[in-house]
Amino acid sequence: VSDGVAQLVSSLASIAADFHRRGWVLGTSGNFSAVVSRAPLQLVITPSGADKGALNADQFLVIDELARVVGDNLKKPSDESALHIRIAQECGAGAVMHTHSTWSTMLSGLLFDDGGLRIEGYEMLKGLEGVTTHEHSEWLPILDNSQDMASLADRVSVTLKQHPGAHGFLLRRHGLYTWGASVSQAKRHVEILEFLLETVGRTRLTRSIQ
Ligand SMILES: [Zn+2]
């Protein structure tokens, strides 16, 4: 394992543990990856079924663009590897992060029929790369959930082409995907989008009981 990969793994493991403590990746849910090389495309990614609160460096896997494990590692990569690969290809992302928070799960179910969720007018939007004003309008597409990862990956590609400025998307009653040029940028996007989802959700709830 090169120093570069070891550094990525160390960063992803500590971020995963932090997100686990915040309740965003409970019970082995969620997954995290970073691009190791572009040509050929290789990603380092969390394994399937691992506790994100207690990841060890040797649990991470390197996969190629077809989600095949590189090297003689017998562990299985995340079931959602195909989505990480597609996002790395379509957005040029350097890191991809996926969480299963309460608010992303609730809002993606509640608003699925709208096709997405519009978030605008919030100061915290400026935490998204390239956004310089609270007047920004962010459209977070919602895709139907599926266990067929090949077809879901194709729908992710179509969605990312339709919304080239998107910073993330939701899977229905499942969770959030976001990404960034670097691990730190992707982490920031998770924090910003999870904050905004919780804010939008709590605001709707507060309005409904007033
Ligand atoms: Zn998931």
Short mmCIF file of C-alpha atoms and ligand atoms in Angstrom, two decimals:
data_model
loop_
_atom_site.label_atom_id
_atom_site.label_comp_id
_atom_site.label_asym_id
_atom_site.label_seq_id
_atom_site.Cartn_x
_atom_site.Cartn_y
_atom_site.Cartn_z
CA VAL A 1 0.00 0.00 0.00
CA SER A 2 1.46 3.33 -1.06
CA ASP A 3 1.69 6.30 1.30
CA GLY A 4 -0.94 8.06 -0.80
CA VAL A 5 -3.48 5.25 -0.41
CA ALA A 6 -2.65 4.88 3.31
CA GLN A 7 -3.34 8.58 3.81
CA LEU A 8 -6.69 8.35 2.00
CA VAL A 9 -7.69 5.28 4.05
CA SER A 10 -6.75 6.97 7.31
CA SER A 11 -8.81 10.06 6.42
CA LEU A 12 -11.84 8.05 5.28
CA ALA A 13 -11.77 5.86 8.42
CA SER A 14 -11.72 8.82 10.80
CA ILE A 15 -14.47 10.62 8.86
CA ALA A 16 -16.60 7.44 8.87
CA ALA A 17 -16.18 7.11 12.65
CA ASP A 18 -17.14 10.77 13.08
CA PHE A 19 -20.26 10.36 10.90
CA HIS A 20 -21.16 7.15 12.81
CA ARG A 21 -21.11 9.11 16.08
CA ARG A 22 -23.40 11.69 14.50
CA GLY A 23 -25.92 8.98 13.57
CA TRP A 24 -25.49 9.30 9.81
CA VAL A 25 -24.10 5.78 9.09
CA LEU A 26 -25.56 3.51 11.78
CA GLY A 27 -25.58 -0.29 11.69
CA THR A 28 -22.98 -0.80 8.89
CA SER A 29 -24.88 1.58 6.57
CA GLY A 30 -23.21 4.12 4.27
CA ASN A 31 -19.98 3.88 2.32
CA PHE A 32 -16.93 5.98 1.49
CA SER A 33 -14.43 6.04 -1.35
CA ALA A 34 -11.56 8.05 -2.81
CA VAL A 35 -9.92 7.97 -6.23
CA VAL A 36 -6.45 6.41 -6.17
CA SER A 37 -5.75 6.76 -9.90
CA ARG A 38 -7.63 8.13 -12.93
CA ALA A 39 -6.17 6.08 -15.80
CA PRO A 40 -6.91 3.34 -15.15
CA LEU A 41 -9.63 4.40 -12.72
CA GLN A 42 -9.09 2.87 -9.27
CA LEU A 43 -10.88 3.70 -6.03
CA VAL A 44 -10.17 2.80 -2.44
CA ILE A 45 -13.53 1.95 -0.81
CA THR A 46 -15.08 0.66 2.40
CA PRO A 47 -15.92 -3.07 2.48
CA SER A 48 -19.46 -4.48 2.45
CA GLY A 49 -21.11 -4.83 5.85
CA ALA A 50 -18.49 -3.12 8.01
CA ASP A 51 -19.20 -1.08 11.14
CA LYS A 52 -18.35 2.49 10.06
CA GLY A 53 -17.67 3.43 13.67
CA ALA A 54 -14.69 1.08 13.92
CA LEU A 55 -13.00 0.72 10.52
CA ASN A 56 -9.42 -0.56 10.32
CA ALA A 57 -7.08 0.40 7.50
CA ASP A 58 -6.79 -3.24 6.36
CA GLN A 59 -10.56 -3.47 5.78
CA PHE A 60 -10.45 -1.03 2.86
CA LEU A 61 -10.25 -2.37 -0.70
CA VAL A 62 -8.99 -1.03 -4.00
CA ILE A 63 -11.40 -1.61 -6.90
CA ASP A 64 -11.20 -0.97 -10.63
CA GLU A 65 -13.76 0.69 -12.91
CA LEU A 66 -15.79 -2.56 -13.06
CA ALA A 67 -15.88 -2.81 -9.23
CA ARG A 68 -13.45 -5.77 -9.28
CA VAL A 69 -11.11 -6.00 -6.31
CA VAL A 70 -7.50 -5.17 -7.24
CA GLY A 71 -4.93 -7.53 -5.71
CA ASP A 72 -5.48 -10.72 -3.71
CA ASN A 73 -7.86 -9.28 -1.13
CA LEU A 74 -10.74 -11.71 -0.48
CA LYS A 75 -13.05 -9.18 1.12
CA LYS A 76 -16.09 -7.88 -0.74
CA PRO A 77 -16.32 -4.18 -1.65
CA SER A 78 -19.40 -2.12 -0.82
CA ASP A 79 -22.59 -3.28 -2.58
CA GLU A 80 -22.91 0.26 -3.89
CA SER A 81 -19.44 0.37 -5.50
CA ALA A 82 -20.94 0.83 -8.97
CA LEU A 83 -22.49 4.13 -7.86
CA HIS A 84 -19.19 5.43 -6.51
CA ILE A 85 -17.46 4.53 -9.78
CA ARG A 86 -20.14 6.25 -11.83
CA ILE A 87 -19.94 9.44 -9.76
CA ALA A 88 -16.13 9.46 -10.04
CA GLN A 89 -16.48 9.10 -13.82
CA GLU A 90 -19.35 11.55 -14.41
CA CYS A 91 -18.31 14.33 -11.98
CA GLY A 92 -14.55 13.87 -11.93
CA ALA A 93 -14.95 13.46 -8.15
CA GLY A 94 -11.89 12.67 -6.05
CA ALA A 95 -13.99 11.29 -3.19
CA VAL A 96 -17.57 10.02 -2.84
CA MET A 97 -19.53 9.75 0.42
CA HIS A 98 -22.88 8.12 1.16
CA THR A 99 -24.88 8.50 4.38
CA HIS A 100 -28.17 7.08 5.71
CA SER A 101 -29.36 9.85 8.02
CA THR A 102 -32.87 10.10 9.43
CA TRP A 103 -33.58 13.36 7.59
CA SER A 104 -32.33 12.22 4.18
CA THR A 105 -34.37 9.03 4.58
CA MET A 106 -37.54 10.90 5.56
CA LEU A 107 -37.35 13.72 3.01
CA SER A 108 -36.42 11.46 0.10
CA GLY A 109 -39.56 9.43 0.85
CA LEU A 110 -41.83 12.40 1.47
CA LEU A 111 -40.74 14.34 -1.65
CA PHE A 112 -40.05 11.51 -4.10
CA ASP A 113 -43.06 12.41 -6.26
CA ASP A 114 -41.59 15.91 -6.80
CA GLY A 115 -38.47 14.36 -8.37
CA GLY A 116 -36.19 16.23 -6.03
CA LEU A 117 -35.82 18.77 -3.28
CA ARG A 118 -35.06 22.46 -3.83
CA ILE A 119 -32.98 24.16 -1.16
CA GLU A 120 -32.55 27.93 -1.46
CA GLY A 121 -31.96 31.04 0.58
CA TYR A 122 -29.79 29.47 3.29
CA GLU A 123 -26.39 30.86 4.34
CA MET A 124 -25.06 27.30 4.74
CA LEU A 125 -25.41 26.75 0.96
CA LYS A 126 -22.14 28.69 0.67
CA GLY A 127 -20.38 25.61 2.05
CA LEU A 128 -21.03 23.89 -1.30
CA GLU A 129 -18.13 24.24 -3.74
CA GLY A 130 -18.60 27.14 -6.16
CA VAL A 131 -21.54 28.67 -4.27
CA THR A 132 -20.92 32.27 -3.17
CA THR A 133 -24.31 33.52 -2.04
CA HIS A 134 -27.24 32.39 0.09
CA GLU A 135 -29.42 33.21 -2.92
CA HIS A 136 -28.16 30.02 -4.60
CA SER A 137 -30.84 27.48 -5.48
CA GLU A 138 -29.72 23.86 -5.08
CA TRP A 139 -31.77 21.07 -6.65
CA LEU A 140 -31.19 17.72 -4.96
CA PRO A 141 -32.60 15.05 -7.32
CA ILE A 142 -34.36 12.02 -5.75
CA LEU A 143 -33.92 8.67 -7.50
CA ASP A 144 -36.05 5.62 -6.72
CA ASN A 145 -34.19 3.04 -4.67
CA SER A 146 -33.21 -0.34 -6.13
CA GLN A 147 -31.11 -3.39 -5.31
CA ASP A 148 -30.16 -3.67 -9.01
CA MET A 149 -26.92 -1.70 -8.89
CA ALA A 150 -26.23 -1.83 -12.63
CA SER A 151 -29.52 -0.18 -13.53
CA LEU A 152 -29.28 2.23 -10.60
CA ALA A 153 -25.78 3.26 -11.74
CA ASP A 154 -27.20 3.98 -15.21
CA ARG A 155 -29.94 6.14 -13.69
CA VAL A 156 -27.30 7.96 -11.65
CA SER A 157 -25.40 8.74 -14.87
CA VAL A 158 -28.53 10.11 -16.55
CA THR A 159 -29.35 12.23 -13.51
CA LEU A 160 -25.84 13.67 -13.25
CA LYS A 161 -25.91 14.57 -16.96
CA GLN A 162 -29.30 16.27 -16.49
CA HIS A 163 -28.08 18.21 -13.44
CA PRO A 164 -24.39 18.97 -14.06
CA GLY A 165 -24.31 21.56 -11.26
CA ALA A 166 -25.67 19.21 -8.58
CA HIS A 167 -23.61 18.66 -5.45
CA GLY A 168 -25.47 15.48 -4.48
CA PHE A 169 -28.61 13.38 -4.89
CA LEU A 170 -30.94 11.32 -2.72
CA LEU A 171 -32.07 7.73 -3.05
CA ARG A 172 -35.71 7.22 -2.01
CA ARG A 173 -36.08 6.22 1.67
CA HIS A 174 -32.39 5.33 1.57
CA GLY A 175 -29.95 8.22 1.90
CA LEU A 176 -27.65 10.86 0.47
CA TYR A 177 -24.80 10.70 -2.05
CA THR A 178 -22.39 13.59 -2.35
CA TRP A 179 -18.82 14.02 -3.53
CA GLY A 180 -15.94 16.47 -3.87
CA ALA A 181 -12.64 17.06 -5.60
CA SER A 182 -10.91 15.87 -2.42
CA VAL A 183 -11.77 13.88 0.71
CA SER A 184 -12.05 17.08 2.75
CA GLN A 185 -14.34 18.71 0.20
CA ALA A 186 -16.61 15.63 0.10
CA LYS A 187 -16.74 15.59 3.92
CA ARG A 188 -17.71 19.26 3.92
CA HIS A 189 -20.50 18.57 1.42
CA VAL A 190 -21.91 15.82 3.65
CA GLU A 191 -21.94 18.18 6.64
CA ILE A 192 -23.52 21.02 4.66
CA LEU A 193 -26.17 18.88 2.96
CA GLU A 194 -27.04 16.96 6.15
CA PHE A 195 -27.42 20.29 7.98
CA LEU A 196 -29.66 21.66 5.22
CA LEU A 197 -31.76 18.47 5.04
CA GLU A 198 -32.31 18.56 8.79
CA THR A 199 -33.15 22.26 8.65
CA VAL A 200 -35.64 21.79 5.79
CA GLY A 201 -37.18 18.78 7.56
CA ARG A 202 -37.49 20.49 10.94
CA THR A 203 -38.90 23.64 9.32
CA ARG A 204 -41.63 21.64 7.56
CA LEU A 205 -42.43 19.85 10.81
CA THR A 206 -42.57 23.10 12.76
CA ARG A 207 -44.89 24.66 10.17
CA SER A 208 -47.19 21.63 10.28
CA ILE A 209 -47.75 21.88 14.04
CA GLN A 210 -48.10 25.67 14.28
ZN ZN B 1 -26.81 2.95 1.05
#
